[in-house]
mmCIF file with all atom_site columns, C-alpha atoms in Angstrom:
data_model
loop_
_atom_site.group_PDB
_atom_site.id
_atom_site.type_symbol
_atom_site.label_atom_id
_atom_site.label_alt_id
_atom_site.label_comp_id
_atom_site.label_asym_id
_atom_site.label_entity_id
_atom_site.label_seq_id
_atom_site.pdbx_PDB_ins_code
_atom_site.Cartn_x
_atom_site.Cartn_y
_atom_site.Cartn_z
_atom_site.occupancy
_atom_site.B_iso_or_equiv
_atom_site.pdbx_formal_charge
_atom_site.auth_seq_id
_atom_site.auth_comp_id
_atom_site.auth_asym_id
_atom_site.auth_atom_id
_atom_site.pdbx_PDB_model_num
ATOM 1   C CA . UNK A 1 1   ? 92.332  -39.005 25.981 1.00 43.00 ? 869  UNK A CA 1
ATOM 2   C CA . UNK A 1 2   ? 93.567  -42.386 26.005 1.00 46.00 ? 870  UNK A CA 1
ATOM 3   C CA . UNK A 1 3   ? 93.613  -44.799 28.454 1.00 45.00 ? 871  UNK A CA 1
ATOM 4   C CA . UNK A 1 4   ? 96.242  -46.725 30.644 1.00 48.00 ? 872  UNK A CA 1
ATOM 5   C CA . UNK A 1 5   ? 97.059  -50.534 30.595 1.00 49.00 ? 873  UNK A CA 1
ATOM 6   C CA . UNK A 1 6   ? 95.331  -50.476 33.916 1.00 45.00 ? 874  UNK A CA 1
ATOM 7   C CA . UNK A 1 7   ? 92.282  -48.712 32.992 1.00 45.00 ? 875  UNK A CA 1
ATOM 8   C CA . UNK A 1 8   ? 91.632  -51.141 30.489 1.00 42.00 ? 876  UNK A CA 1
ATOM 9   C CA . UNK A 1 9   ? 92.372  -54.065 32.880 1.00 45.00 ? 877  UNK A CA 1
ATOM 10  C CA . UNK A 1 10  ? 89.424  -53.098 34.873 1.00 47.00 ? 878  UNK A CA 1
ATOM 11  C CA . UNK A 1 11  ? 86.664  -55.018 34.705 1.00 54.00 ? 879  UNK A CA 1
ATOM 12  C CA . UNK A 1 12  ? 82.978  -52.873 34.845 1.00 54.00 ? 880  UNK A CA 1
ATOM 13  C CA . UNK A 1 13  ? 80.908  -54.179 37.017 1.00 61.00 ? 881  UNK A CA 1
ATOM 14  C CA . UNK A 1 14  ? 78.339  -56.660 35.775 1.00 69.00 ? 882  UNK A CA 1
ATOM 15  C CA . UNK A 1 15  ? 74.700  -55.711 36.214 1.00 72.00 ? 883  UNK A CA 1
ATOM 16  C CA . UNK A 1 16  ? 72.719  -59.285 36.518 1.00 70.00 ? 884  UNK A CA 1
ATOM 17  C CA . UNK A 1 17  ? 69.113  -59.469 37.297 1.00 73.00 ? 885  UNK A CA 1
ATOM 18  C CA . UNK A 1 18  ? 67.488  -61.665 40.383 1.00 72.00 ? 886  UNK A CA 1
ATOM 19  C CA . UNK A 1 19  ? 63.739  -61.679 41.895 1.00 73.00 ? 887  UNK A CA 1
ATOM 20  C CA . UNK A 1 20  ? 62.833  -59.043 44.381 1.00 70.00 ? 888  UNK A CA 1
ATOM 21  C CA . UNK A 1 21  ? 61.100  -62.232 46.496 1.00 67.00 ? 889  UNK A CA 1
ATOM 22  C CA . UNK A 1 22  ? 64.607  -64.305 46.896 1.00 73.00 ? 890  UNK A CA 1
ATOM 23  C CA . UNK A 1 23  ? 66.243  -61.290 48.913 1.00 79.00 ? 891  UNK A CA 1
ATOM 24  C CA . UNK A 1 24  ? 65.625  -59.561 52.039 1.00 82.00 ? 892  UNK A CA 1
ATOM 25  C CA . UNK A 1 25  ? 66.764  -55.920 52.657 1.00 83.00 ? 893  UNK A CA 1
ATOM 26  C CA . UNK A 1 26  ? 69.441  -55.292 54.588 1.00 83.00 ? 894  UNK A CA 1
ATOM 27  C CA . UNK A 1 27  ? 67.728  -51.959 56.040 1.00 81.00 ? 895  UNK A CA 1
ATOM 28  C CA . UNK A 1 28  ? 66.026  -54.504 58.051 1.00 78.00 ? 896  UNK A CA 1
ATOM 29  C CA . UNK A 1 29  ? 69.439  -54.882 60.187 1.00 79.00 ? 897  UNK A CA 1
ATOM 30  C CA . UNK A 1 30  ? 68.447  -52.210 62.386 1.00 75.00 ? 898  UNK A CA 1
ATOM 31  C CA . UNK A 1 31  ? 71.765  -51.807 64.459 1.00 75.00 ? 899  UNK A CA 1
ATOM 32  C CA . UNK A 1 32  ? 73.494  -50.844 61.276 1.00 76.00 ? 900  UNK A CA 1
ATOM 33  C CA . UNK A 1 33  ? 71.566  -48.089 59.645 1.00 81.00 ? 901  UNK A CA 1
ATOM 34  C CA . UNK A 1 34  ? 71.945  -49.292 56.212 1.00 82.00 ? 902  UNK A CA 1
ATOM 35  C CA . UNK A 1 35  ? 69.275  -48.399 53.660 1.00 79.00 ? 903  UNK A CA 1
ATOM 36  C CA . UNK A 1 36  ? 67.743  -50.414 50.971 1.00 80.00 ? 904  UNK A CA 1
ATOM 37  C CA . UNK A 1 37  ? 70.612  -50.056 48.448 1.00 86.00 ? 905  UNK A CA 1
ATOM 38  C CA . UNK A 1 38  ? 71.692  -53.830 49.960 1.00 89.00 ? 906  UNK A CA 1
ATOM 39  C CA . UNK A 1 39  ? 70.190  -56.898 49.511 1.00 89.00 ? 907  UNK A CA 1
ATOM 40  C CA . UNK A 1 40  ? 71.060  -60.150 50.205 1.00 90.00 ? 908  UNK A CA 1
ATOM 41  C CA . UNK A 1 41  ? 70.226  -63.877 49.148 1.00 90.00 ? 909  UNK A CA 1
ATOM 42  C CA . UNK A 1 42  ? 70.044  -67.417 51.307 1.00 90.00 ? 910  UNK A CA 1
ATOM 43  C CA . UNK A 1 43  ? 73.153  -68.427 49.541 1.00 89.00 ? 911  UNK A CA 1
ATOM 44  C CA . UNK A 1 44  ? 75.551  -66.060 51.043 1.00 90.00 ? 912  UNK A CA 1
ATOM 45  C CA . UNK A 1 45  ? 75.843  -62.908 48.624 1.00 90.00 ? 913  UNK A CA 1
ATOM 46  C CA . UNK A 1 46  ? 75.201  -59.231 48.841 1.00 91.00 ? 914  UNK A CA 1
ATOM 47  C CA . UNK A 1 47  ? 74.113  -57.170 46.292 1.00 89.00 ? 915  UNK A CA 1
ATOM 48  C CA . UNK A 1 48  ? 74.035  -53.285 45.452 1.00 88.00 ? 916  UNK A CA 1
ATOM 49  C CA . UNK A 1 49  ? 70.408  -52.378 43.703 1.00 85.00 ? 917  UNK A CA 1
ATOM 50  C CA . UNK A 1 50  ? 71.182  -50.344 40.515 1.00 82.00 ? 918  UNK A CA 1
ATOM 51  C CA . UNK A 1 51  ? 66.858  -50.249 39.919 1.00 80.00 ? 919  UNK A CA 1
ATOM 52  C CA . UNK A 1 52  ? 63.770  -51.889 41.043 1.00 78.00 ? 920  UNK A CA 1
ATOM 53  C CA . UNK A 1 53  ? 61.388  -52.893 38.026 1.00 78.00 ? 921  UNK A CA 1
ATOM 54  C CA . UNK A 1 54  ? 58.127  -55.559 38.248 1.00 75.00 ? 922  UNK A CA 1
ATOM 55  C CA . UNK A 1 55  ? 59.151  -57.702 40.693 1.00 73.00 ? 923  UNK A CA 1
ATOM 56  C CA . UNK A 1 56  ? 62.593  -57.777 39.582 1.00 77.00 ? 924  UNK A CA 1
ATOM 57  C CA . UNK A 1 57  ? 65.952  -56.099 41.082 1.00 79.00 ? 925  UNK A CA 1
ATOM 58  C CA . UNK A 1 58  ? 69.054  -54.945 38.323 1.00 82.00 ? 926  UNK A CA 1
ATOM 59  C CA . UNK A 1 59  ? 72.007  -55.361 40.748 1.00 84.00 ? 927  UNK A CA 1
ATOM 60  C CA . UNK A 1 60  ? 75.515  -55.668 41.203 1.00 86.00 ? 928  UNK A CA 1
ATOM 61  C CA . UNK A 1 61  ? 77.455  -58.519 43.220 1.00 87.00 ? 929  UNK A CA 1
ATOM 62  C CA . UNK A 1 62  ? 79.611  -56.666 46.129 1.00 89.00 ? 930  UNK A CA 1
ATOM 63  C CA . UNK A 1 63  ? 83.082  -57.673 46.463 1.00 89.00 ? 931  UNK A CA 1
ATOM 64  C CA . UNK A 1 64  ? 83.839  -59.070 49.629 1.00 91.00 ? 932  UNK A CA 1
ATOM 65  C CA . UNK A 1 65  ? 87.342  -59.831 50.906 1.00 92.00 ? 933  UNK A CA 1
ATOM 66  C CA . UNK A 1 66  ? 88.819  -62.428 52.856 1.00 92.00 ? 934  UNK A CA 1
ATOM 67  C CA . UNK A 1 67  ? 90.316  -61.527 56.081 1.00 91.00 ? 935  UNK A CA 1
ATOM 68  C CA . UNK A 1 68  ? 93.696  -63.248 57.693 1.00 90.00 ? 936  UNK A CA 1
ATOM 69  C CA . UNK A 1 69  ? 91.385  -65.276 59.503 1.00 86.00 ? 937  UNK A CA 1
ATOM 70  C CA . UNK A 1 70  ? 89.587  -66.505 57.360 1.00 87.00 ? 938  UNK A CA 1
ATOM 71  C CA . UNK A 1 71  ? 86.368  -64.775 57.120 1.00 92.00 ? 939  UNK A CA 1
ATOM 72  C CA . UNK A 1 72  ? 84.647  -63.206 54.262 1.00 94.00 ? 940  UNK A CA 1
ATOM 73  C CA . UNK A 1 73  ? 83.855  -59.391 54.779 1.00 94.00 ? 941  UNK A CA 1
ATOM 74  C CA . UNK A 1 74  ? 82.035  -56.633 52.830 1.00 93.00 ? 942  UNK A CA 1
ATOM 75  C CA . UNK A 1 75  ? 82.827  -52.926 53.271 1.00 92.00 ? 943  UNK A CA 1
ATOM 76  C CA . UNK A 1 76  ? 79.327  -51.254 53.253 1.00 90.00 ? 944  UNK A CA 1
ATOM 77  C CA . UNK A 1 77  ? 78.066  -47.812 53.419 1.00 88.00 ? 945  UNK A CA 1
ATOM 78  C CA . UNK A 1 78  ? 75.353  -46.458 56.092 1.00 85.00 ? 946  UNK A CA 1
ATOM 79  C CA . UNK A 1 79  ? 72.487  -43.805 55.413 1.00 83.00 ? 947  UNK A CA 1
ATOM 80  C CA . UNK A 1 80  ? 74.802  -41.431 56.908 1.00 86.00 ? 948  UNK A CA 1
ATOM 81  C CA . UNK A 1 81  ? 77.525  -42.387 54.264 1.00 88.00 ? 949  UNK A CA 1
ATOM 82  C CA . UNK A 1 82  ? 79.872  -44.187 57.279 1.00 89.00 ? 950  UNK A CA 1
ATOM 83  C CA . UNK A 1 83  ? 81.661  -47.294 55.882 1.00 91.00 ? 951  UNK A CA 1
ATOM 84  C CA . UNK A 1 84  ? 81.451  -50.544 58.491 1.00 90.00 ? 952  UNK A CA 1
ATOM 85  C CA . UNK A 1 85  ? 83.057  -53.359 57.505 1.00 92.00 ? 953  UNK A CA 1
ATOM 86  C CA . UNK A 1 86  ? 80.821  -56.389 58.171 1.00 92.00 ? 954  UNK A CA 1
ATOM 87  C CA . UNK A 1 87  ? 80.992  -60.022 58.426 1.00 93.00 ? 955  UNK A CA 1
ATOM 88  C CA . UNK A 1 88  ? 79.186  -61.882 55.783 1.00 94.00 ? 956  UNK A CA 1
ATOM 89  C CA . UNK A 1 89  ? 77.859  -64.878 57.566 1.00 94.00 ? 957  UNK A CA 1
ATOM 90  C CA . UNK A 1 90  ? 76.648  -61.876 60.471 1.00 92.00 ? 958  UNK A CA 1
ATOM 91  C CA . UNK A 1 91  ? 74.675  -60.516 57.441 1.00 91.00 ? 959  UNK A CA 1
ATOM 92  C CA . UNK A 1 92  ? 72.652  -63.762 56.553 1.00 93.00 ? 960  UNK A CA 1
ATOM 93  C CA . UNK A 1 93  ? 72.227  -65.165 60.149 1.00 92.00 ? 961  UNK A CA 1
ATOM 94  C CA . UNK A 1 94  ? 70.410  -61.983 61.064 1.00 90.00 ? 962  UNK A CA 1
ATOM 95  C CA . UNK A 1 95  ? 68.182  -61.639 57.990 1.00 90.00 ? 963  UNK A CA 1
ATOM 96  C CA . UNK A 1 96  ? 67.636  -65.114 57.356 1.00 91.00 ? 964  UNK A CA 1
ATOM 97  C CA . UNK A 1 97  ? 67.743  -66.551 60.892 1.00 90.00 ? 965  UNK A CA 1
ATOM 98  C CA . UNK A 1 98  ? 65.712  -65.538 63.785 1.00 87.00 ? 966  UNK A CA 1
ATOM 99  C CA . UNK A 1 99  ? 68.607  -63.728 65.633 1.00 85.00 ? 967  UNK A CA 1
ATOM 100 C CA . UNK A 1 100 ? 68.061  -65.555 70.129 1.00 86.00 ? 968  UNK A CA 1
ATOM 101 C CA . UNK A 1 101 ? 68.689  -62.968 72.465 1.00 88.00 ? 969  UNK A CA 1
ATOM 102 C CA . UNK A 1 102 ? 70.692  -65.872 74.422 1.00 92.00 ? 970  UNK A CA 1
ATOM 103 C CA . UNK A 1 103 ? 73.470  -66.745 71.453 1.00 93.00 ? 971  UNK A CA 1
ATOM 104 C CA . UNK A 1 104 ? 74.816  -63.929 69.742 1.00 92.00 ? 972  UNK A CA 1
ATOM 105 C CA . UNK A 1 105 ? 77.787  -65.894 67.841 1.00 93.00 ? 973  UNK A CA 1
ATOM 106 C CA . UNK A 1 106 ? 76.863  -67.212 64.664 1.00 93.00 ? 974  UNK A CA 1
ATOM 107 C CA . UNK A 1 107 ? 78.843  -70.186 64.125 1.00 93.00 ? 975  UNK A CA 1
ATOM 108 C CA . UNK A 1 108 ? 79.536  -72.226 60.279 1.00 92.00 ? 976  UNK A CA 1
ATOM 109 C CA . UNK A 1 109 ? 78.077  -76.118 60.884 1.00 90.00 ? 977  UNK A CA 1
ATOM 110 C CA . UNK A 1 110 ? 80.945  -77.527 59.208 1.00 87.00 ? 978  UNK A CA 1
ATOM 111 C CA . UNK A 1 111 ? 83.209  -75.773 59.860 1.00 84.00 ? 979  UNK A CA 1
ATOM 112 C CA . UNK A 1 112 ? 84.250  -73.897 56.447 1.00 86.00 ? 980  UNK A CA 1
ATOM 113 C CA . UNK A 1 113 ? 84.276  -69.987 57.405 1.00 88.00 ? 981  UNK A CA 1
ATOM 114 C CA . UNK A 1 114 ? 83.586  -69.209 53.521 1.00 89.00 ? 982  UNK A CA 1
ATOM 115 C CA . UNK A 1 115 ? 80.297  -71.336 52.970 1.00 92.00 ? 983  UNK A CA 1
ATOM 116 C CA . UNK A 1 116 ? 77.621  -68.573 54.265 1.00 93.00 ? 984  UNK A CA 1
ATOM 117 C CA . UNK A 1 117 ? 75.177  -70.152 52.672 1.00 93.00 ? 985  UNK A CA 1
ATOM 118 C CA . UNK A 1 118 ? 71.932  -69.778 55.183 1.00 93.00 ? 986  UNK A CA 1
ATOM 119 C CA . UNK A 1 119 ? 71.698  -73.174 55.828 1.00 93.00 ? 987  UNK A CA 1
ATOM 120 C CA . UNK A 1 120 ? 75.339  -73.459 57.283 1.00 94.00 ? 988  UNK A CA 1
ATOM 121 C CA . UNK A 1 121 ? 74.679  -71.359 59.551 1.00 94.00 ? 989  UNK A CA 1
ATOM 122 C CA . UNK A 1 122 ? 73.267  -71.571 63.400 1.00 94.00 ? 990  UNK A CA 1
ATOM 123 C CA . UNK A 1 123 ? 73.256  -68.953 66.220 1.00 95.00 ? 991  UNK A CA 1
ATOM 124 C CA . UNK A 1 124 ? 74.962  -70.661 69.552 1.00 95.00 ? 992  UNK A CA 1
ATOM 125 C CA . UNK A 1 125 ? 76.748  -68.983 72.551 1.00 95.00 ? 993  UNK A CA 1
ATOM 126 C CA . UNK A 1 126 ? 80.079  -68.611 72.941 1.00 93.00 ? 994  UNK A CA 1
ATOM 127 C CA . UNK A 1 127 ? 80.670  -71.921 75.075 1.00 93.00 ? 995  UNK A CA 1
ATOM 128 C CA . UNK A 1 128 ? 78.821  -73.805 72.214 1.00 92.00 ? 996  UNK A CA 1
ATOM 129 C CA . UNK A 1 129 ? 80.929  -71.961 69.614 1.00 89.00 ? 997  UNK A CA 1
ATOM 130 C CA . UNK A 1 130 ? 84.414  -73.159 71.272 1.00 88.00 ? 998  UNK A CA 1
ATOM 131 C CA . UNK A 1 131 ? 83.122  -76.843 71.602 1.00 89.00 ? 999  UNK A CA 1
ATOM 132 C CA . UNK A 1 132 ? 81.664  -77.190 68.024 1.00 86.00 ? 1000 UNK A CA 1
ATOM 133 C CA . UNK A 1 133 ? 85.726  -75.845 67.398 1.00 82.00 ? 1001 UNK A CA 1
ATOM 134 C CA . UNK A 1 134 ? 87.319  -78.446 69.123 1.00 81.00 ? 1002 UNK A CA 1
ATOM 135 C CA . UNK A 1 135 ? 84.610  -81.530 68.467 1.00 80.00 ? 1003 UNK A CA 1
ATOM 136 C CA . UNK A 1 136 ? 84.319  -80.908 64.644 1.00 76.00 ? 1004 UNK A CA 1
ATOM 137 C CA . UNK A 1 137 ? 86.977  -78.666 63.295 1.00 65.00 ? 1005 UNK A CA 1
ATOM 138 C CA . UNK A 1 138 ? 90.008  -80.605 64.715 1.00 67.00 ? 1006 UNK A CA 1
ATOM 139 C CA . UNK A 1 139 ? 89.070  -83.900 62.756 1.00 63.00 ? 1007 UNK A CA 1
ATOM 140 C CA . UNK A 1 140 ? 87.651  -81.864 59.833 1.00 63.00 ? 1008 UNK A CA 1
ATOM 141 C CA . UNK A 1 141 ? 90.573  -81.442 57.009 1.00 61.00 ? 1009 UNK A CA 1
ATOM 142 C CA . UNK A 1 142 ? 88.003  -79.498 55.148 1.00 60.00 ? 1010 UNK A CA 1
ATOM 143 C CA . UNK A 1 143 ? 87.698  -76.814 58.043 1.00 58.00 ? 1011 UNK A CA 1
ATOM 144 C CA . UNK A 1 144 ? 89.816  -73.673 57.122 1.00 56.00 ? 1012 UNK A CA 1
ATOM 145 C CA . UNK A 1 145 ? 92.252  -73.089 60.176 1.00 56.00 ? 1013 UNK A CA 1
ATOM 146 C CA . UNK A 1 146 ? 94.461  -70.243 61.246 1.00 53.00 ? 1014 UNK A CA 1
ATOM 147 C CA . UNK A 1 147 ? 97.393  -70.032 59.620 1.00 50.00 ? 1015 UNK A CA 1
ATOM 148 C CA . UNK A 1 148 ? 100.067 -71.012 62.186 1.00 46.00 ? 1016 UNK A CA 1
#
């Protein structure tokens, strides 16, 4: 059997290696029900474990996509084998973060809805959220905005 042009234009995953101690699980997101296929990293990327070996995790990078506003989301699948799509910077805020019962947005510090890096990222409530908008984005030309 031969195969297509497309077939061969598909690229096979790549199976990279990172420390077990750099990620957190994301079974530890309890209102999702994932188990501990995921992990994620401070910098803003999710992983699928292939195998778990001393101390050291053989994975593959998940494809996220960007939606029409902006945002970077991952399609994931639950214990019960339901897909959810899920906002990335949700993902790190709540694993990296401690999540305050009092601000459930997570908002980007400057302003740049594709940096999910941990460090970008606050918990605020949705009054905060709208002001840090208008106060920082408006004047920011590196802030990603809605396309009009």
């Amino acid at each position: 059997m031969f195969l297509t042009e497309y077939e061969l234009s598909i690229e096979a995953p790549t199976i990279i290696q990172i420390p077990e101690n750099i990620t957190r699980n994301l079974e530890d997101l309890e209102q999702y029900e994932f188990d501990n296929r995921y992990v994620a990293t401070m910098d803003g990327h999710v992983y699928r474990v292939k195998s778990r070996r001393f101390g050291m995790l053989d994975v593959v990078e998940m494809r996220p996509y960007v939606t029409r506003d902006h945002y970077i989301e991952l399609v994931l699948t639950t214990r019960k084998g339901i897909k959810k799509h899920i906002q990335l910077q949700r993902v790190i805020a709540y694993l990296f973060l401690t999540p305050i019962k009092e601000k459930p947005y997570v908002n980007h510090k400057d302003g740049n809805r594709q940096n999910n890096h941990v460090n970008n990222l606050e918990f605020v409530t949705h009054s905060e959220n709208i002001t840090h908008s208008w106060r920082n984005i408006r004047n920011n030309p590196n802030a990603l905005r809605w396309n009009k």
